[in-house]
XYZ file of C-alpha atoms in Angstrom:
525
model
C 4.391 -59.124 17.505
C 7.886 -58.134 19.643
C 7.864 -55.495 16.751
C 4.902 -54.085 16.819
C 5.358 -53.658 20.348
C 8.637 -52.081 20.455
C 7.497 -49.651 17.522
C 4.399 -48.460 19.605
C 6.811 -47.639 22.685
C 8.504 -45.454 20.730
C 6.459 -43.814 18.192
C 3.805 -43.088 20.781
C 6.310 -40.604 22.810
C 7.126 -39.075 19.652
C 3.882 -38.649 18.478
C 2.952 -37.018 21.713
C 6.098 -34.499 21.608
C 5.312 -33.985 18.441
C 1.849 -32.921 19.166
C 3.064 -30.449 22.085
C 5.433 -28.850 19.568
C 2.990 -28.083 16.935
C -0.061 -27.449 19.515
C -1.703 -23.499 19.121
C -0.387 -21.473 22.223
C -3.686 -21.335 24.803
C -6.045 -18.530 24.425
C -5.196 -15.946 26.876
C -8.201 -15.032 29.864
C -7.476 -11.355 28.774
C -8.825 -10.918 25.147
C -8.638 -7.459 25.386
C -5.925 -6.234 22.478
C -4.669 -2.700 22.684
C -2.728 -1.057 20.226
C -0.257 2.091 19.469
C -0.129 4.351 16.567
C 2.189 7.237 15.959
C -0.714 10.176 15.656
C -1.877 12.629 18.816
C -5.383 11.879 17.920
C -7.539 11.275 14.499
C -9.643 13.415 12.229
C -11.813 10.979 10.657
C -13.442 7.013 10.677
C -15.743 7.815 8.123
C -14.803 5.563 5.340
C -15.039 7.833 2.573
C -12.614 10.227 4.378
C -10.234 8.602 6.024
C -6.476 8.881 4.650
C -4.052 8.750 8.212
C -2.460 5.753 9.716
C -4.308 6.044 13.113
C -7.759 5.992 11.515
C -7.149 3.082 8.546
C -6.899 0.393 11.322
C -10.135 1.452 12.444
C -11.709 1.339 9.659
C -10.464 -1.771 8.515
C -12.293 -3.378 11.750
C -15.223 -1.712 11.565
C -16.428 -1.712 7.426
C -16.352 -3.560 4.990
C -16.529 -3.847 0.946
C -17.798 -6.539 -1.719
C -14.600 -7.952 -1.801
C -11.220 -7.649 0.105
C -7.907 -8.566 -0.335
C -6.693 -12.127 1.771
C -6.210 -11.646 5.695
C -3.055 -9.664 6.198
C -1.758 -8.636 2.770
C -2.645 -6.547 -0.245
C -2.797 -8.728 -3.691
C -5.717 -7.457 -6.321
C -4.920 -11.282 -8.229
C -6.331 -13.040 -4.924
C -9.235 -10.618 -4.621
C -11.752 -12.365 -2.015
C -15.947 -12.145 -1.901
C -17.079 -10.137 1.179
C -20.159 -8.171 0.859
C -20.936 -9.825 -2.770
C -20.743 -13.236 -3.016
C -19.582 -13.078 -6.721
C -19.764 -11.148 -9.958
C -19.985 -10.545 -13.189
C -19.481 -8.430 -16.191
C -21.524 -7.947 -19.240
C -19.939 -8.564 -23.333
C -19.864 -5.220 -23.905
C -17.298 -4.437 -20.754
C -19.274 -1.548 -19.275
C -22.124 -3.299 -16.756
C -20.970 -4.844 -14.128
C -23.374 -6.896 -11.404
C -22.670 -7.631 -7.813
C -24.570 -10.825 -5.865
C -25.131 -9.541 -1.967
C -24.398 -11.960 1.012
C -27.908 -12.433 2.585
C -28.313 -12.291 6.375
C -25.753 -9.172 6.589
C -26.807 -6.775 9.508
C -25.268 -3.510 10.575
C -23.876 -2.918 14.189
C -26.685 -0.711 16.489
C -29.811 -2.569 15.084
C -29.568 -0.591 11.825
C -31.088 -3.849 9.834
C -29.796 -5.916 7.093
C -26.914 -5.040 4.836
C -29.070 -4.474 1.234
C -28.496 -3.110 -2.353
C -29.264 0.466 -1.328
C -26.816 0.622 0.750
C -23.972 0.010 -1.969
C -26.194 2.556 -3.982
C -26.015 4.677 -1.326
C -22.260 4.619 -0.793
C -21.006 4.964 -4.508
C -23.270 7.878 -4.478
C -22.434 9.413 -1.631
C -18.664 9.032 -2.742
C -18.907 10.253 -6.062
C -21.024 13.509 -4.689
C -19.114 16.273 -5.334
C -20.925 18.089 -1.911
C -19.679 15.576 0.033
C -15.811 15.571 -0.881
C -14.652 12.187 -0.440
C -10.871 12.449 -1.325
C -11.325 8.928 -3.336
C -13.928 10.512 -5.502
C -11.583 9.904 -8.337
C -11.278 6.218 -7.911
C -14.403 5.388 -8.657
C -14.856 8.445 -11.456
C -15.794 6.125 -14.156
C -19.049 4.628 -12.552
C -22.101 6.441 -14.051
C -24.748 4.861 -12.196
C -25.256 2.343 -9.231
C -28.821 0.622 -9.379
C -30.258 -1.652 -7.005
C -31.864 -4.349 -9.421
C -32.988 -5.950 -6.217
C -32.444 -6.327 -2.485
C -29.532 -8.613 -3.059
C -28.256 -7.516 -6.584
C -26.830 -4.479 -7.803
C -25.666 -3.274 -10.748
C -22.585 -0.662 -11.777
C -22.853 1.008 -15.244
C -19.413 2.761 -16.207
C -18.696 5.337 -19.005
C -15.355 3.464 -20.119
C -14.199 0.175 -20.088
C -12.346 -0.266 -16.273
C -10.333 -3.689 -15.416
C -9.553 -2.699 -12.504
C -13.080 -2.091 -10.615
C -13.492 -4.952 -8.831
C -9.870 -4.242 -6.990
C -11.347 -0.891 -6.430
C -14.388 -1.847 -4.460
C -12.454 -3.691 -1.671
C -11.488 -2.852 1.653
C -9.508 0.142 0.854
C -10.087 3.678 0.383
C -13.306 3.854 -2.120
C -14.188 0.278 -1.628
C -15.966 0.472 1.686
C -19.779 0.279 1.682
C -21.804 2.645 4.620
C -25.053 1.844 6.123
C -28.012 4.345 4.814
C -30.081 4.687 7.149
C -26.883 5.192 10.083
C -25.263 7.945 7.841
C -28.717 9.748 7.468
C -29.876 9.471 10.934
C -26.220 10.601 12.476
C -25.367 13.078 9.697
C -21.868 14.464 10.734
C -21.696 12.184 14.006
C -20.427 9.448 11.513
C -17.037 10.919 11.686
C -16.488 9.215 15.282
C -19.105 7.065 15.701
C -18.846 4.563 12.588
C -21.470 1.898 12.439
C -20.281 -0.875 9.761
C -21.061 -4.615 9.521
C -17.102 -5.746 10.363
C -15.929 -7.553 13.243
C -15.640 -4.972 16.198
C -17.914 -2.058 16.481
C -18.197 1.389 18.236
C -17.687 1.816 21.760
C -16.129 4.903 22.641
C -13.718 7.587 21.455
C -11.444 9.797 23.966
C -10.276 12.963 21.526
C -6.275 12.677 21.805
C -6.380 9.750 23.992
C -7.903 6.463 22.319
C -10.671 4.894 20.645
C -12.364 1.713 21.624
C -14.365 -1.400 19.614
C -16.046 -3.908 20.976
C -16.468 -7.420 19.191
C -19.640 -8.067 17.217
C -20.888 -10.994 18.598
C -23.358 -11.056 15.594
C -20.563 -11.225 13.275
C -21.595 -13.172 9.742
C -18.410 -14.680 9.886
C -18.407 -15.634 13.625
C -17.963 -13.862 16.707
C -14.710 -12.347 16.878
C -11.950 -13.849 19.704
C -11.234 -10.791 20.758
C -13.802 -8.772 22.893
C -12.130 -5.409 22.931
C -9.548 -3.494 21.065
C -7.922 0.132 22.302
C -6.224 1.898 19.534
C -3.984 4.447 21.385
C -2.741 7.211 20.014
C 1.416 7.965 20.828
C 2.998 10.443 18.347
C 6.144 9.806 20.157
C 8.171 6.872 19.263
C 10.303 6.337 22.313
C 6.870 6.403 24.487
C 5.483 3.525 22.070
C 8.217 1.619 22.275
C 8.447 1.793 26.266
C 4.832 1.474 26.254
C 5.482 -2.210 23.947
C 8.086 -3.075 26.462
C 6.430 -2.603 29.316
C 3.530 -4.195 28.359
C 0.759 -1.809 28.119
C -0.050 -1.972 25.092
C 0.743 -5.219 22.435
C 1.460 -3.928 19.045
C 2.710 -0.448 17.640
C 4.063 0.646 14.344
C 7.710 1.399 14.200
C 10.290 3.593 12.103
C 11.408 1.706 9.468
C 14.947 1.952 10.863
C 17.275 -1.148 11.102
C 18.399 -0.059 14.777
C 14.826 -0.408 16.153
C 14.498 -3.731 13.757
C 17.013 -5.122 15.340
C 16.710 -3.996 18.964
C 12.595 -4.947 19.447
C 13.608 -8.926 17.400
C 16.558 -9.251 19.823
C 13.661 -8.138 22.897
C 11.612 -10.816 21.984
C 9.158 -9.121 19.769
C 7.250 -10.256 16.674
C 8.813 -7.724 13.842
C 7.158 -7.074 10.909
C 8.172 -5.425 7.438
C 5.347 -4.885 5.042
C 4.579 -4.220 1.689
C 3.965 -2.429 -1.053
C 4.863 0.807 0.330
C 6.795 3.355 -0.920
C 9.134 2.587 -4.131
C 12.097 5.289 -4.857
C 13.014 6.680 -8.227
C 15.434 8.930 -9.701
C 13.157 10.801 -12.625
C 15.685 12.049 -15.216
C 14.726 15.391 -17.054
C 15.020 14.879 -20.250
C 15.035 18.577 -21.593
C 17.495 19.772 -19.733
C 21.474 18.634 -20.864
C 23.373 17.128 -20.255
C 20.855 14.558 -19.391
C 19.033 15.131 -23.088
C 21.986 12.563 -24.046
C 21.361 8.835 -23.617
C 24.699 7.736 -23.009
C 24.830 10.781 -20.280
C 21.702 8.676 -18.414
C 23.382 5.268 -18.539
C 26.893 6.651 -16.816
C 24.578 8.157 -14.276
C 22.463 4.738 -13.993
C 26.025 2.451 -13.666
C 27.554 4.839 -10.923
C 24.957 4.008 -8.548
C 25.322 0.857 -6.131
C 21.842 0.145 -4.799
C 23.735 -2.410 -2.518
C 25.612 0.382 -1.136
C 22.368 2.413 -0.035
C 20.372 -0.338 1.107
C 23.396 -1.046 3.501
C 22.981 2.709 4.806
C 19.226 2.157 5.242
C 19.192 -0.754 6.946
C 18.931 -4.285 5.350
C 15.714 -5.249 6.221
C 14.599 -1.685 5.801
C 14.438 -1.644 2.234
C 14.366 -4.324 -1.346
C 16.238 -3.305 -3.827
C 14.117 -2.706 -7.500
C 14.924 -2.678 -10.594
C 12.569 -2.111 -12.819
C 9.968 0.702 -13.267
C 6.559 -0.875 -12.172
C 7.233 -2.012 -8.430
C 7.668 -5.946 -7.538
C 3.915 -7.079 -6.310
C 2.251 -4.976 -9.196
C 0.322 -6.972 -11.655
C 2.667 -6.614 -14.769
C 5.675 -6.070 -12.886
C 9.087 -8.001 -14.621
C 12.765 -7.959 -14.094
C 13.264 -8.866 -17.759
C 14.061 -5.134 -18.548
C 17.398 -3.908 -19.015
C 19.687 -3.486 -15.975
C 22.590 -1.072 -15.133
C 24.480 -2.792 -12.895
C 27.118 -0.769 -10.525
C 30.678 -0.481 -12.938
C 32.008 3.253 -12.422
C 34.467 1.677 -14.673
C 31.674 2.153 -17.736
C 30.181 5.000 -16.702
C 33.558 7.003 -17.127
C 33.224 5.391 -20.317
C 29.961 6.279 -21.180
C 30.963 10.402 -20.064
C 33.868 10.260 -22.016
C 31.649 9.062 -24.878
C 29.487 11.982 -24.557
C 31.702 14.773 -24.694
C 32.127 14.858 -20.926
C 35.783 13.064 -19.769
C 35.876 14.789 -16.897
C 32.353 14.262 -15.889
C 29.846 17.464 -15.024
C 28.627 19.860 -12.840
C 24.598 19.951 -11.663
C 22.247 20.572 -8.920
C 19.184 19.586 -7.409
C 16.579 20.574 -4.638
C 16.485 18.025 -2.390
C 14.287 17.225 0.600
C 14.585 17.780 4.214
C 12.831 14.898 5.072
C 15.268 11.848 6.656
C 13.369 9.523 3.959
C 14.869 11.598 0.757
C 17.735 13.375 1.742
C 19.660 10.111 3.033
C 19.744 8.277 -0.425
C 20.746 11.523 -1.883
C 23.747 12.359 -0.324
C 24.778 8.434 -0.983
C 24.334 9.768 -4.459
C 25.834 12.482 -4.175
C 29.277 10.642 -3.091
C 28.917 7.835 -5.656
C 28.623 10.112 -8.481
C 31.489 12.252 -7.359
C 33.977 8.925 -8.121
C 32.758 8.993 -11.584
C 33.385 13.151 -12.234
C 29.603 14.259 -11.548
C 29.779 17.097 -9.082
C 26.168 17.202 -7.382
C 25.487 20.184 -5.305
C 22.046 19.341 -3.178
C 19.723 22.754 -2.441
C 18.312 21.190 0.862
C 14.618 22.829 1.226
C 12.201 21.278 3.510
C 9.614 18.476 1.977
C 6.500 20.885 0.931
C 8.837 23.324 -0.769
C 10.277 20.542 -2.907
C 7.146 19.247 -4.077
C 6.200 23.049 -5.086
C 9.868 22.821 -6.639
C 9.864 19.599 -8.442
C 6.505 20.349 -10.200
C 7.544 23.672 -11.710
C 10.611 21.906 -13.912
C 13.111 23.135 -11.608
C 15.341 19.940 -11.237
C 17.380 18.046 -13.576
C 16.900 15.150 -11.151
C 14.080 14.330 -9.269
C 14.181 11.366 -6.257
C 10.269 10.743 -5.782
C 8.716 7.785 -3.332
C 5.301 6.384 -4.281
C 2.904 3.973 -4.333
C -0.111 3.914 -6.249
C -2.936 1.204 -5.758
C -4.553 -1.125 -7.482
C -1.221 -2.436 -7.621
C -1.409 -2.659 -11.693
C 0.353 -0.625 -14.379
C -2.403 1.130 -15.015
C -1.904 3.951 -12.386
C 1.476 3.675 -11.746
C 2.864 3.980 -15.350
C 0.398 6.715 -16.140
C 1.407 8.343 -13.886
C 5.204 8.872 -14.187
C 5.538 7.773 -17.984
C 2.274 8.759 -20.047
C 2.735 12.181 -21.926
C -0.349 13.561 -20.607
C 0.973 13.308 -17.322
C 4.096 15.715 -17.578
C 4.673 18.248 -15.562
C 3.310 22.147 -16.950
C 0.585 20.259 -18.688
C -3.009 20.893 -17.487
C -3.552 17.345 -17.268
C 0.057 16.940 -15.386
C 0.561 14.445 -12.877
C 3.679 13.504 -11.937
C 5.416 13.039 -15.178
C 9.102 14.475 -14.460
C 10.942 13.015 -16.946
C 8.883 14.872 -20.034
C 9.085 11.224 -21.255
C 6.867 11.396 -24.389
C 7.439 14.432 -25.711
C 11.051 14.764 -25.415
C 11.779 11.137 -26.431
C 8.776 9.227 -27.921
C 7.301 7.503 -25.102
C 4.899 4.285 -23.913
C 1.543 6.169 -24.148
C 0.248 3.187 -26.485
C 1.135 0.588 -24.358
C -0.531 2.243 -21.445
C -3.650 3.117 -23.725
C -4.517 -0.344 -24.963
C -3.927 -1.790 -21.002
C -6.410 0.744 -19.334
C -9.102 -0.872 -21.227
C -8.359 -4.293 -21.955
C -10.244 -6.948 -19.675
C -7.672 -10.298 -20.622
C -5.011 -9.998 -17.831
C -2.728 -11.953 -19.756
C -2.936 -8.658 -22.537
C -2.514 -6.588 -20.603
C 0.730 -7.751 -18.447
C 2.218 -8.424 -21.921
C 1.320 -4.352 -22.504
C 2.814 -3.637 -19.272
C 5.767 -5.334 -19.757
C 6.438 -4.021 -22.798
C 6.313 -0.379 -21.273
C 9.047 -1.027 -18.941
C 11.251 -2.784 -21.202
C 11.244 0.459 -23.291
C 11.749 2.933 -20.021
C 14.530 1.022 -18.973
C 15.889 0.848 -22.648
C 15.243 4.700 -22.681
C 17.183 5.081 -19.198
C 14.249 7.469 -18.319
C 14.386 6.557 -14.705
C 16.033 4.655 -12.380
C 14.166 2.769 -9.543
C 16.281 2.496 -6.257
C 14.562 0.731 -3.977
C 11.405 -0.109 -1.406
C 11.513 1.063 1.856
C 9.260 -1.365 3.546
C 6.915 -0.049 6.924
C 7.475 -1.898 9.616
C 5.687 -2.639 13.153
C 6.011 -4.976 16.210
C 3.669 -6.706 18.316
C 4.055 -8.921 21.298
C 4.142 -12.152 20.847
C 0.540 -12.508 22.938
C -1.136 -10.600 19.901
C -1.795 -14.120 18.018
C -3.475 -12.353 14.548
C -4.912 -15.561 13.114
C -2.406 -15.073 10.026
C 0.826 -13.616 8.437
C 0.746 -10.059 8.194
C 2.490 -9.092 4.399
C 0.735 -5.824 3.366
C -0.548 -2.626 5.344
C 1.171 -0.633 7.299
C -0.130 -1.591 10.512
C -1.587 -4.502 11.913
C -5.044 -5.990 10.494
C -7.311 -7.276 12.994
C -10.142 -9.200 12.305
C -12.005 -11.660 13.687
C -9.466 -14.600 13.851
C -6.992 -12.537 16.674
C -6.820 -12.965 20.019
C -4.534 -12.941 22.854
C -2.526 -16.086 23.916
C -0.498 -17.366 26.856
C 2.863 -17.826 24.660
């Protein structure tokens, strides 16, 4: 018994600090959340048009899709129901049919969320009248029939994998009420009437634009009752604005200075992705860098450790192979060129060049390009290279680098779904090169000038076993790294900051600003 009673003195003082140190933060009287972005005002909340940073946050409250990614982050294997409640596709790949949540209703009184009104919105999308700049995504789908008030069905004219990561809450994947976008015509474009979380309350052109929660909400009333996006181009004023408290969450320049400075102020700091990945796109018809060996010197002079340093090193993840980490597919098993001048001398020497080369390049303006290209520059100098850099500014280089007129191209992308699919067609499938009619972004001329990895991206597109196709995937990077084609640099990551009153509800991983849905809400820290 003396036991038992000395163990309760003690374990119930624990168990009660315990309790105090793992207790939620109290909600906040003030559940009013207002946020920054870096635009002077918006052009668009319309779904099916909107592309900029200051409108996608919007959006994101306001619509929604059949499915969406998990709270916070962007992952197409962890694909979630929304709209649907599940789905299917038929044996013969092509018919695929949705199941609609019941008891869905649209902000304003507009009625209940129905089939039409994913009939509507793929149609309306796909309209070539209308313009949507995702029309493409969604180019495959021949017809969208409502079988029923609660089931709909998507016919497509090839075998697509990747549809159900296409029809969540991202560009193409967001679903518009009928009878709203008939009634209001072009007043959609700032007045957006969805079925998410926080709905329309006002918009001041150049100033802000306001939501209000939905206190009808199908997955319960949101915590927050208001939200004020605010638009500041200027990033000093956004910071200040953060500081001083006026506002609780901004995006940031993904700069380790202002990484550093907002963490060491007490601020949440957060660095997101996917975003963009960097390349260097070897030409291959133009010598020296026709010559294998010529690629791989290139390839071992560069220290990715060295640039990531002048970045920042939160800023940006090093990468090493040709599909980005995060994509479906995506392995490290390919073969690396790790930093030994040493070999790339070597490798010259090997080539007929002992003394290395001259070249030159059109390079960027912009202070997201030029930077890693003058660290380049300097590295490849130690190994004999001599790299003169024609410094245009950005739009002239993307004229440039599509007419053939580099023997190097640096180029930052990211392409969703995160899959091969996209991504390798892209950069890597010979219809894609450059000068074709059906060019892309192809720089390298890989598949014509070498044989390529068109049949590994052929058999993916349209194969339905995930397990196939990551093991077609894989094999097309292992053979572009073999090839030394490219040579991927590095992710530079977006980044943001929030106070730490801004309590989202979850970890934000993906987007490049902050997702707020129904679980946020303001806190006494």
């Amino acid at each position: 018994m003396k036991g038992n009673f000395i163990c309760r003195n003690w374990f119930w003082p624990v168990v009660m600090a315990a309790l105090i140190l793992v207790s939620p933060a109290a909600a906040s009287e003030d559940q009013t959340a207002r946020l920054a972005v870096g635009v002077d005002d918006i052009g668009t909340v319309d779904p099916h048009f909107a592309v900029k940073i200051g409108e996608a946050p919007i959006v994101r409250m306001v619509y929604e899709s059949l499915l969406r990614h998990p709270a916070g982050e962007i992952d197409i294997e962890r694909i979630e129901p929304s709209l649907a409640t599940r789905w299917e596709v038929s044996s013969d790949k092509l018919t695929w049919t949705f199941y609609l949540r019941k008891g869905v209703h649209w902000h304003e009184n507009y009625g209940e969320f129905t089939a039409e009104d994913v009939k509507f919105s793929i149609e309306r999308l796909l309209n070539p009248d209308v313009g949507s700049p995702f029309r493409k995504n969604l180019a495959a789908v021949e017809s969208v029939t409502a079988i029923d008030p609660y089931t709909v069905q998507i016919k497509t004219n090839n075998v697509v994998p990747d549809l159900p990561a296409l029809l969540v809450d991202y560009q193409a994947g967001y679903i518009v009420c009928k009878k709203a976008a008939e009634k209001m015509g072009k007043d959609l474009t700032y007045h957006p009437v969805g079925t998410g979380p926080f709905q329309f309350s006002s918009y001041k052109p150049r100033e802000s634009f306001t939501l209000k929660a939905n206190p009808d909400y199908w997955r319960g009333k949101p915590k927050l009752e208001t939200v004020v996006v605010s638009f500041l181009p200027d990033n000093s004023t956004r910071e200040l604005a953060l500081r001083n408290g006026e506002v609780d969450a901004i995006n940031i320049p993904a700069k380790q200075e202002w990484i550093d400075r907002l963490g060491k102020a007490g601020f949440d700091v957060n660095l997101t992705s996917p975003a963009n990945m960097f390349v260097l796109h070897f030409n291959l018809t133009k010598p020296p860098l026709d010559d294998i060996k010529v690629r791989q010197a290139l390839c071992h002079a560069i220290s990715r450790e060295e640039i990531i340093n002048y970045l920042g090193k939160d800023v940006a993840k090093a990468e090493d192979s040709p599909l980005p980490a995060g994509y479906v597919g995506h392995t490290d098993d390919v073969a690396h060129y790790e930093y030994d001048p040493s070999k790339a001398k070597n490798l010259l020497a090997e080539a007929g060049y002992p003394d290395g080369f001259k070249t030159s390049m059109n390079i960027s303006n912009s202070n997201i390009y030029l930077p890693p290209m003058q660290v380049i520059q300097e590295q490849w100098k130690k190994i004999g290279v001599q790299l003169d850099l024609n410094v245009v500014d950005h739009p002239t280089y993307h004229k440039l680098i599509r007419k053939d007129a580099n023997p190097v191209v640096i180029y930052g992308a990211y392409r969703y779904p995160l899959t091969g699919n996209i991504y390798l067609t892209q950069f890597y499938h010979s219809d894609s090169i450059i000068g074709k009619p059906t060019a892309i972004i192809n720089f390298s001329h890989y598949g014509e000038a070498l044989p390529g990895v068109d049949k590994y991206i052929d058999d993916a597109r349209y194969e339905l076993d995930v397990a196939k196709q990551k093991t077609l995937w894989v094999a097309a990077q292992k053979q572009i790294k073999k090839d030394a084609v490219s040579y991927p640099l590095f992710t530079r990551l977006y980044a943001m900051a929030k106070s730490k009153k801004l309590d989202l509800g979850f970890q934000q991983k993906s987007w490049s600003f902050y997702d707020i849905r129904e679980t946020a809400q303001k806190v006494t820290p």
